[in-house]
C-alpha cells in the first residue's frame, strides 16, 4: 500500500536541510530503484520553484511500504529528522486514484 509522508520544516532549517539533503535523496533513490516511490519533493516556502533563502516549508513523499508501521519507521529514520529539519512528520495511508 502507498503511504503519504509529510514533513513540516521548523523555522530557520534551510542550512540543516541543505547539509542533510544528499543522505535524504539517497534513501529516496533506493525506494525509486525498488519501484516503491510514487513521488517526492519539497514544498517551497514561497510561490516559486526556486525559493532561494526563503527555503522550504516541508516535504511530501508518497511511497509503498508493507504497513503503516513500516512507513513510520522509514520516516523516523530520515536524515532530515536526525538533522532537526522537520518540526513534525505525519504518515497516512494513501490511495492512488489518478492518473490511472
mmCIF file of N, CA and C in Angstrom:
data_model
loop_
_atom_site.group_PDB
_atom_site.id
_atom_site.type_symbol
_atom_site.label_atom_id
_atom_site.label_comp_id
_atom_site.label_asym_id
_atom_site.label_seq_id
_atom_site.Cartn_x
_atom_site.Cartn_y
_atom_site.Cartn_z
ATOM 1 N N UNK A 1 0.838 -1.169 0.000
ATOM 2 C CA UNK A 1 0.000 0.000 0.000
ATOM 3 C C UNK A 1 0.890 1.243 0.000
ATOM 4 N N UNK A 2 0.360 2.321 -0.565
ATOM 5 C CA UNK A 2 1.066 3.595 -0.544
ATOM 6 C C UNK A 2 0.791 4.332 0.763
ATOM 7 N N UNK A 3 1.786 5.152 1.163
ATOM 8 C CA UNK A 3 1.671 5.993 2.346
ATOM 9 C C UNK A 3 2.204 7.372 1.999
ATOM 10 N N UNK A 4 1.503 8.413 2.473
ATOM 11 C CA UNK A 4 1.942 9.795 2.314
ATOM 12 C C UNK A 4 2.692 10.194 3.571
ATOM 13 N N UNK A 5 3.900 10.675 3.361
ATOM 14 C CA UNK A 5 4.740 11.149 4.460
ATOM 15 C C UNK A 5 4.905 12.648 4.261
ATOM 16 N N UNK A 6 4.429 13.425 5.216
ATOM 17 C CA UNK A 6 4.504 14.880 5.129
ATOM 18 C C UNK A 6 5.345 15.401 6.284
ATOM 19 N N UNK A 7 6.501 15.941 5.943
ATOM 20 C CA UNK A 7 7.367 16.549 6.935
ATOM 21 C C UNK A 7 7.205 18.059 6.885
ATOM 22 N N UNK A 8 6.983 18.671 8.023
ATOM 23 C CA UNK A 8 6.846 20.124 8.126
ATOM 24 C C UNK A 8 8.141 20.688 8.702
ATOM 25 N N UNK A 9 8.808 21.553 7.934
ATOM 26 C CA UNK A 9 10.085 22.110 8.374
ATOM 27 C C UNK A 9 9.912 23.039 9.568
ATOM 28 N N UNK A 10 10.905 23.045 10.439
ATOM 29 C CA UNK A 10 10.949 24.036 11.506
ATOM 30 C C UNK A 10 11.489 25.330 10.908
ATOM 31 N N UNK A 11 11.165 26.422 11.503
ATOM 32 C CA UNK A 11 11.650 27.729 11.038
ATOM 33 C C UNK A 11 13.175 27.758 11.080
ATOM 34 N N UNK A 12 13.780 28.345 10.065
ATOM 35 C CA UNK A 12 15.225 28.513 10.041
ATOM 36 C C UNK A 12 16.019 27.246 9.793
ATOM 37 N N UNK A 13 15.414 26.254 9.150
ATOM 38 C CA UNK A 13 16.082 24.958 8.983
ATOM 39 C C UNK A 13 16.797 24.798 7.647
ATOM 40 N N UNK A 14 16.851 25.837 6.816
ATOM 41 C CA UNK A 14 17.383 25.680 5.462
ATOM 42 C C UNK A 14 18.820 25.156 5.452
ATOM 43 N N UNK A 15 19.701 25.686 6.271
ATOM 44 C CA UNK A 15 21.098 25.225 6.282
ATOM 45 C C UNK A 15 21.179 23.750 6.671
ATOM 46 N N UNK A 16 20.396 23.332 7.661
ATOM 47 C CA UNK A 16 20.383 21.930 8.070
ATOM 48 C C UNK A 16 19.806 21.052 6.960
ATOM 49 N N UNK A 17 18.787 21.551 6.275
ATOM 50 C CA UNK A 17 18.171 20.820 5.158
ATOM 51 C C UNK A 17 19.206 20.590 4.059
ATOM 52 N N UNK A 18 19.922 21.638 3.696
ATOM 53 C CA UNK A 18 20.909 21.521 2.624
ATOM 54 C C UNK A 18 22.029 20.552 2.997
ATOM 55 N N UNK A 19 22.445 20.568 4.250
ATOM 56 C CA UNK A 19 23.509 19.670 4.703
ATOM 57 C C UNK A 19 23.073 18.208 4.685
ATOM 58 N N UNK A 20 21.820 17.943 5.034
ATOM 59 C CA UNK A 20 21.312 16.564 5.108
ATOM 60 C C UNK A 20 20.750 16.065 3.779
ATOM 61 N N UNK A 21 20.624 16.947 2.795
ATOM 62 C CA UNK A 21 19.962 16.604 1.535
ATOM 63 C C UNK A 21 20.580 15.405 0.807
ATOM 64 N N UNK A 22 21.915 15.288 0.667
ATOM 65 C CA UNK A 22 22.452 14.124 -0.052
ATOM 66 C C UNK A 22 22.016 12.784 0.555
ATOM 67 N N UNK A 23 22.061 12.668 1.862
ATOM 68 C CA UNK A 23 21.645 11.419 2.514
ATOM 69 C C UNK A 23 20.144 11.199 2.368
ATOM 70 N N UNK A 24 19.368 12.265 2.449
ATOM 71 C CA UNK A 24 17.915 12.181 2.267
ATOM 72 C C UNK A 24 17.595 11.676 0.856
ATOM 73 N N UNK A 25 18.244 12.254 -0.143
ATOM 74 C CA UNK A 25 17.998 11.844 -1.532
ATOM 75 C C UNK A 25 18.441 10.412 -1.797
ATOM 76 N N UNK A 26 19.515 9.978 -1.171
ATOM 77 C CA UNK A 26 19.981 8.605 -1.366
ATOM 78 C C UNK A 26 18.927 7.595 -0.903
ATOM 79 N N UNK A 27 18.270 7.870 0.214
ATOM 80 C CA UNK A 27 17.208 6.968 0.701
ATOM 81 C C UNK A 27 16.039 6.933 -0.282
ATOM 82 N N UNK A 28 15.734 8.102 -0.867
ATOM 83 C CA UNK A 28 14.656 8.152 -1.857
ATOM 84 C C UNK A 28 15.041 7.397 -3.119
ATOM 85 N N UNK A 29 16.310 7.484 -3.521
ATOM 86 C CA UNK A 29 16.770 6.738 -4.706
ATOM 87 C C UNK A 29 16.622 5.234 -4.504
ATOM 88 N N UNK A 30 16.865 4.767 -3.301
ATOM 89 C CA UNK A 30 16.687 3.337 -3.010
ATOM 90 C C UNK A 30 15.224 2.943 -3.219
ATOM 91 N N UNK A 31 14.298 3.737 -2.684
ATOM 92 C CA UNK A 31 12.874 3.459 -2.905
ATOM 93 C C UNK A 31 12.554 3.468 -4.396
ATOM 94 N N UNK A 32 13.122 4.416 -5.123
ATOM 95 C CA UNK A 32 12.868 4.509 -6.563
ATOM 96 C C UNK A 32 13.406 3.272 -7.283
ATOM 97 N N UNK A 33 14.604 2.855 -6.961
ATOM 98 C CA UNK A 33 15.202 1.673 -7.588
ATOM 99 C C UNK A 33 14.392 0.421 -7.298
ATOM 100 N N UNK A 34 13.765 0.372 -6.140
ATOM 101 C CA UNK A 34 12.928 -0.771 -5.762
ATOM 102 C C UNK A 34 11.532 -0.677 -6.366
ATOM 103 N N UNK A 35 11.240 0.415 -7.080
ATOM 104 C CA UNK A 35 9.925 0.595 -7.691
ATOM 105 C C UNK A 35 8.835 0.943 -6.700
ATOM 106 N N UNK A 36 9.206 1.508 -5.547
ATOM 107 C CA UNK A 36 8.243 1.797 -4.480
ATOM 108 C C UNK A 36 7.917 3.278 -4.330
ATOM 109 N N UNK A 37 8.619 4.152 -5.045
ATOM 110 C CA UNK A 37 8.434 5.590 -4.898
ATOM 111 C C UNK A 37 7.455 6.104 -5.942
ATOM 112 N N UNK A 38 6.354 6.688 -5.486
ATOM 113 C CA UNK A 38 5.371 7.283 -6.393
ATOM 114 C C UNK A 38 5.762 8.721 -6.709
ATOM 115 N N UNK A 39 6.103 9.501 -5.682
ATOM 116 C CA UNK A 39 6.567 10.872 -5.880
ATOM 117 C C UNK A 39 7.226 11.370 -4.617
ATOM 118 N N UNK A 40 8.069 12.389 -4.792
ATOM 119 C CA UNK A 40 8.727 13.003 -3.644
ATOM 120 C C UNK A 40 9.200 14.383 -4.048
ATOM 121 N N UNK A 41 9.131 15.315 -3.114
ATOM 122 C CA UNK A 41 9.651 16.639 -3.379
ATOM 123 C C UNK A 41 9.376 17.591 -2.237
ATOM 124 N N UNK A 42 10.074 18.729 -2.281
ATOM 125 C CA UNK A 42 9.907 19.740 -1.241
ATOM 126 C C UNK A 42 8.770 20.694 -1.565
ATOM 127 N N UNK A 43 8.313 21.398 -0.544
ATOM 128 C CA UNK A 43 7.287 22.434 -0.676
ATOM 129 C C UNK A 43 7.972 23.780 -0.467
ATOM 130 N N UNK A 44 8.178 24.551 -1.552
ATOM 131 C CA UNK A 44 8.812 25.859 -1.386
ATOM 132 C C UNK A 44 8.018 26.740 -0.420
ATOM 133 N N UNK A 45 8.730 27.529 0.360
ATOM 134 C CA UNK A 45 8.088 28.405 1.344
ATOM 135 C C UNK A 45 7.402 29.598 0.698
ATOM 136 N N UNK A 46 7.765 29.880 -0.562
ATOM 137 C CA UNK A 46 7.127 30.957 -1.320
ATOM 138 C C UNK A 46 6.667 30.407 -2.658
ATOM 139 N N UNK A 47 5.886 31.158 -3.368
ATOM 140 C CA UNK A 47 5.326 30.725 -4.649
ATOM 141 C C UNK A 47 6.378 30.831 -5.754
ATOM 142 N N UNK A 48 7.361 29.918 -5.707
ATOM 143 C CA UNK A 48 8.452 29.916 -6.662
ATOM 144 C C UNK A 48 9.084 28.530 -6.684
ATOM 145 N N UNK A 49 9.456 28.034 -7.870
ATOM 146 C CA UNK A 49 10.133 26.737 -7.904
ATOM 147 C C UNK A 49 11.523 26.783 -7.278
ATOM 148 N N UNK A 50 12.131 27.965 -7.212
ATOM 149 C CA UNK A 50 13.417 28.146 -6.552
ATOM 150 C C UNK A 50 13.261 29.229 -5.489
ATOM 151 N N UNK A 51 12.957 28.833 -4.250
ATOM 152 C CA UNK A 51 12.653 29.833 -3.222
ATOM 153 C C UNK A 51 13.865 30.554 -2.655
ATOM 154 N N UNK A 52 15.067 30.151 -3.061
ATOM 155 C CA UNK A 52 16.263 30.815 -2.551
ATOM 156 C C UNK A 52 16.324 30.802 -1.042
ATOM 157 N N UNK A 53 16.682 31.915 -0.411
ATOM 158 C CA UNK A 53 16.844 31.938 1.049
ATOM 159 C C UNK A 53 15.537 31.772 1.827
ATOM 160 N N UNK A 54 14.380 31.887 1.143
ATOM 161 C CA UNK A 54 13.105 31.638 1.834
ATOM 162 C C UNK A 54 12.997 30.178 2.240
ATOM 163 N N UNK A 55 13.668 29.306 1.495
ATOM 164 C CA UNK A 55 13.706 27.895 1.848
ATOM 165 C C UNK A 55 12.422 27.153 1.565
ATOM 166 N N UNK A 56 12.156 26.178 2.399
ATOM 167 C CA UNK A 56 11.046 25.262 2.193
ATOM 168 C C UNK A 56 10.211 25.141 3.457
ATOM 169 N N UNK A 57 8.941 24.827 3.256
ATOM 170 C CA UNK A 57 8.045 24.653 4.403
ATOM 171 C C UNK A 57 7.898 23.183 4.788
ATOM 172 N N UNK A 58 8.399 22.294 3.943
ATOM 173 C CA UNK A 58 8.300 20.869 4.235
ATOM 174 C C UNK A 58 8.548 20.033 3.007
ATOM 175 N N UNK A 59 8.210 18.760 3.107
ATOM 176 C CA UNK A 59 8.391 17.807 2.021
ATOM 177 C C UNK A 59 7.238 16.823 1.996
ATOM 178 N N UNK A 60 6.961 16.311 0.796
ATOM 179 C CA UNK A 60 5.949 15.269 0.619
ATOM 180 C C UNK A 60 6.591 14.083 -0.072
ATOM 181 N N UNK A 61 6.391 12.913 0.493
ATOM 182 C CA UNK A 61 6.853 11.661 -0.097
ATOM 183 C C UNK A 61 5.656 10.726 -0.128
ATOM 184 N N UNK A 62 5.417 10.098 -1.265
ATOM 185 C CA UNK A 62 4.397 9.062 -1.366
ATOM 186 C C UNK A 62 5.108 7.814 -1.874
ATOM 187 N N UNK A 63 5.104 6.780 -1.056
ATOM 188 C CA UNK A 63 5.834 5.561 -1.385
ATOM 189 C C UNK A 63 5.101 4.339 -0.850
ATOM 190 N N UNK A 64 5.481 3.197 -1.377
ATOM 191 C CA UNK A 64 4.862 1.937 -0.995
ATOM 192 C C UNK A 64 5.653 1.288 0.145
ATOM 193 N N UNK A 65 4.921 0.860 1.161
ATOM 194 C CA UNK A 65 5.500 0.151 2.295
ATOM 195 C C UNK A 65 4.599 -1.022 2.644
ATOM 196 N N UNK A 66 5.127 -1.971 3.390
ATOM 197 C CA UNK A 66 4.371 -3.162 3.768
ATOM 198 C C UNK A 66 3.264 -2.857 4.765
ATOM 199 N N UNK A 67 3.440 -1.789 5.542
ATOM 200 C CA UNK A 67 2.459 -1.453 6.575
ATOM 201 C C UNK A 67 2.652 -0.003 7.011
ATOM 202 N N UNK A 68 1.679 0.489 7.751
ATOM 203 C CA UNK A 68 1.789 1.829 8.321
ATOM 204 C C UNK A 68 2.984 1.912 9.269
ATOM 205 N N UNK A 69 3.193 0.872 10.063
ATOM 206 C CA UNK A 69 4.343 0.867 10.974
ATOM 207 C C UNK A 69 5.654 0.920 10.206
ATOM 208 N N UNK A 70 5.747 0.190 9.098
ATOM 209 C CA UNK A 70 6.966 0.207 8.282
ATOM 210 C C UNK A 70 7.196 1.597 7.694
ATOM 211 N N UNK A 71 6.131 2.249 7.252
ATOM 212 C CA UNK A 71 6.248 3.603 6.706
ATOM 213 C C UNK A 71 6.695 4.578 7.790
ATOM 214 N N UNK A 72 6.143 4.445 8.984
ATOM 215 C CA UNK A 72 6.539 5.317 10.094
ATOM 216 C C UNK A 72 8.000 5.096 10.476
ATOM 217 N N UNK A 73 8.404 3.829 10.522
ATOM 218 C CA UNK A 73 9.800 3.517 10.854
ATOM 219 C C UNK A 73 10.746 4.134 9.826
ATOM 220 N N UNK A 74 10.369 4.025 8.541
ATOM 221 C CA UNK A 74 11.198 4.604 7.484
ATOM 222 C C UNK A 74 11.270 6.122 7.652
ATOM 223 N N UNK A 75 10.133 6.757 7.884
ATOM 224 C CA UNK A 75 10.087 8.212 8.048
ATOM 225 C C UNK A 75 10.897 8.660 9.268
ATOM 226 N N UNK A 76 10.803 7.925 10.357
ATOM 227 C CA UNK A 76 11.532 8.279 11.579
ATOM 228 C C UNK A 76 13.047 8.219 11.391
ATOM 229 N N UNK A 77 13.509 7.403 10.428
ATOM 230 C CA UNK A 77 14.948 7.251 10.183
ATOM 231 C C UNK A 77 15.475 8.222 9.124
ATOM 232 N N UNK A 78 14.649 9.148 8.661
ATOM 233 C CA UNK A 78 15.064 10.079 7.617
ATOM 234 C C UNK A 78 16.159 11.019 8.130
ATOM 235 N N UNK A 79 17.161 11.297 7.308
ATOM 236 C CA UNK A 79 18.207 12.238 7.712
ATOM 237 C C UNK A 79 17.690 13.631 8.076
ATOM 238 N N UNK A 80 16.585 14.054 7.482
ATOM 239 C CA UNK A 80 16.015 15.348 7.858
ATOM 240 C C UNK A 80 15.476 15.323 9.291
ATOM 241 N N UNK A 81 14.996 14.182 9.735
ATOM 242 C CA UNK A 81 14.555 14.046 11.128
ATOM 243 C C UNK A 81 15.772 14.129 12.050
ATOM 244 N N UNK A 82 16.812 13.379 11.708
ATOM 245 C CA UNK A 82 18.026 13.360 12.537
ATOM 246 C C UNK A 82 18.675 14.739 12.613
ATOM 247 N N UNK A 83 18.588 15.511 11.520
ATOM 248 C CA UNK A 83 19.201 16.836 11.474
ATOM 249 C C UNK A 83 18.319 17.923 12.084
ATOM 250 N N UNK A 84 17.108 17.569 12.500
ATOM 251 C CA UNK A 84 16.207 18.545 13.095
ATOM 252 C C UNK A 84 15.541 19.470 12.091
ATOM 253 N N UNK A 85 15.517 19.075 10.815
ATOM 254 C CA UNK A 85 14.869 19.891 9.785
ATOM 255 C C UNK A 85 13.366 19.911 10.010
ATOM 256 N N UNK A 86 12.787 18.750 10.259
ATOM 257 C CA UNK A 86 11.343 18.642 10.415
ATOM 258 C C UNK A 86 10.920 18.930 11.850
ATOM 259 N N UNK A 87 9.930 19.790 12.006
ATOM 260 C CA UNK A 87 9.313 20.014 13.310
ATOM 261 C C UNK A 87 8.320 18.902 13.600
ATOM 262 N N UNK A 88 7.608 18.449 12.554
ATOM 263 C CA UNK A 88 6.651 17.354 12.689
ATOM 264 C C UNK A 88 6.682 16.499 11.422
ATOM 265 N N UNK A 89 6.312 15.250 11.586
ATOM 266 C CA UNK A 89 6.184 14.325 10.460
ATOM 267 C C UNK A 89 4.888 13.554 10.652
ATOM 268 N N UNK A 90 4.052 13.545 9.617
ATOM 269 C CA UNK A 90 2.844 12.729 9.669
ATOM 270 C C UNK A 90 2.914 11.679 8.570
ATOM 271 N N UNK A 91 2.369 10.512 8.866
ATOM 272 C CA UNK A 91 2.350 9.397 7.925
ATOM 273 C C UNK A 91 0.925 8.883 7.865
ATOM 274 N N UNK A 92 0.380 8.817 6.632
ATOM 275 C CA UNK A 92 -1.001 8.382 6.453
ATOM 276 C C UNK A 92 -1.104 7.424 5.273
ATOM 277 N N UNK A 93 -2.003 6.448 5.361
ATOM 278 C CA UNK A 93 -2.250 5.613 4.186
ATOM 279 C C UNK A 93 -2.738 6.505 3.040
ATOM 280 N N UNK A 94 -2.355 6.124 1.817
ATOM 281 C CA UNK A 94 -2.694 6.915 0.629
ATOM 282 C C UNK A 94 -3.201 5.982 -0.455
ATOM 283 N N UNK A 95 -4.351 6.326 -1.010
ATOM 284 C CA UNK A 95 -4.929 5.529 -2.101
ATOM 285 C C UNK A 95 -4.806 6.313 -3.392
ATOM 286 N N UNK A 96 -3.972 5.825 -4.299
ATOM 287 C CA UNK A 96 -3.778 6.474 -5.592
ATOM 288 C C UNK A 96 -4.986 6.174 -6.471
ATOM 289 N N UNK A 97 -5.618 7.222 -6.991
ATOM 290 C CA UNK A 97 -6.771 7.075 -7.873
ATOM 291 C C UNK A 97 -6.425 7.531 -9.296
ATOM 292 N N UNK A 98 -5.825 8.718 -9.421
ATOM 293 C CA UNK A 98 -5.464 9.245 -10.727
ATOM 294 C C UNK A 98 -4.032 9.769 -10.705
ATOM 295 N N UNK A 99 -3.323 9.725 -11.789
ATOM 296 C CA UNK A 99 -3.747 9.093 -13.020
ATOM 297 C C UNK A 99 -3.817 7.578 -12.866
ATOM 298 N N UNK A 100 -4.725 7.004 -13.615
ATOM 299 C CA UNK A 100 -4.957 5.551 -13.536
ATOM 300 C C UNK A 100 -3.833 4.791 -14.198
#
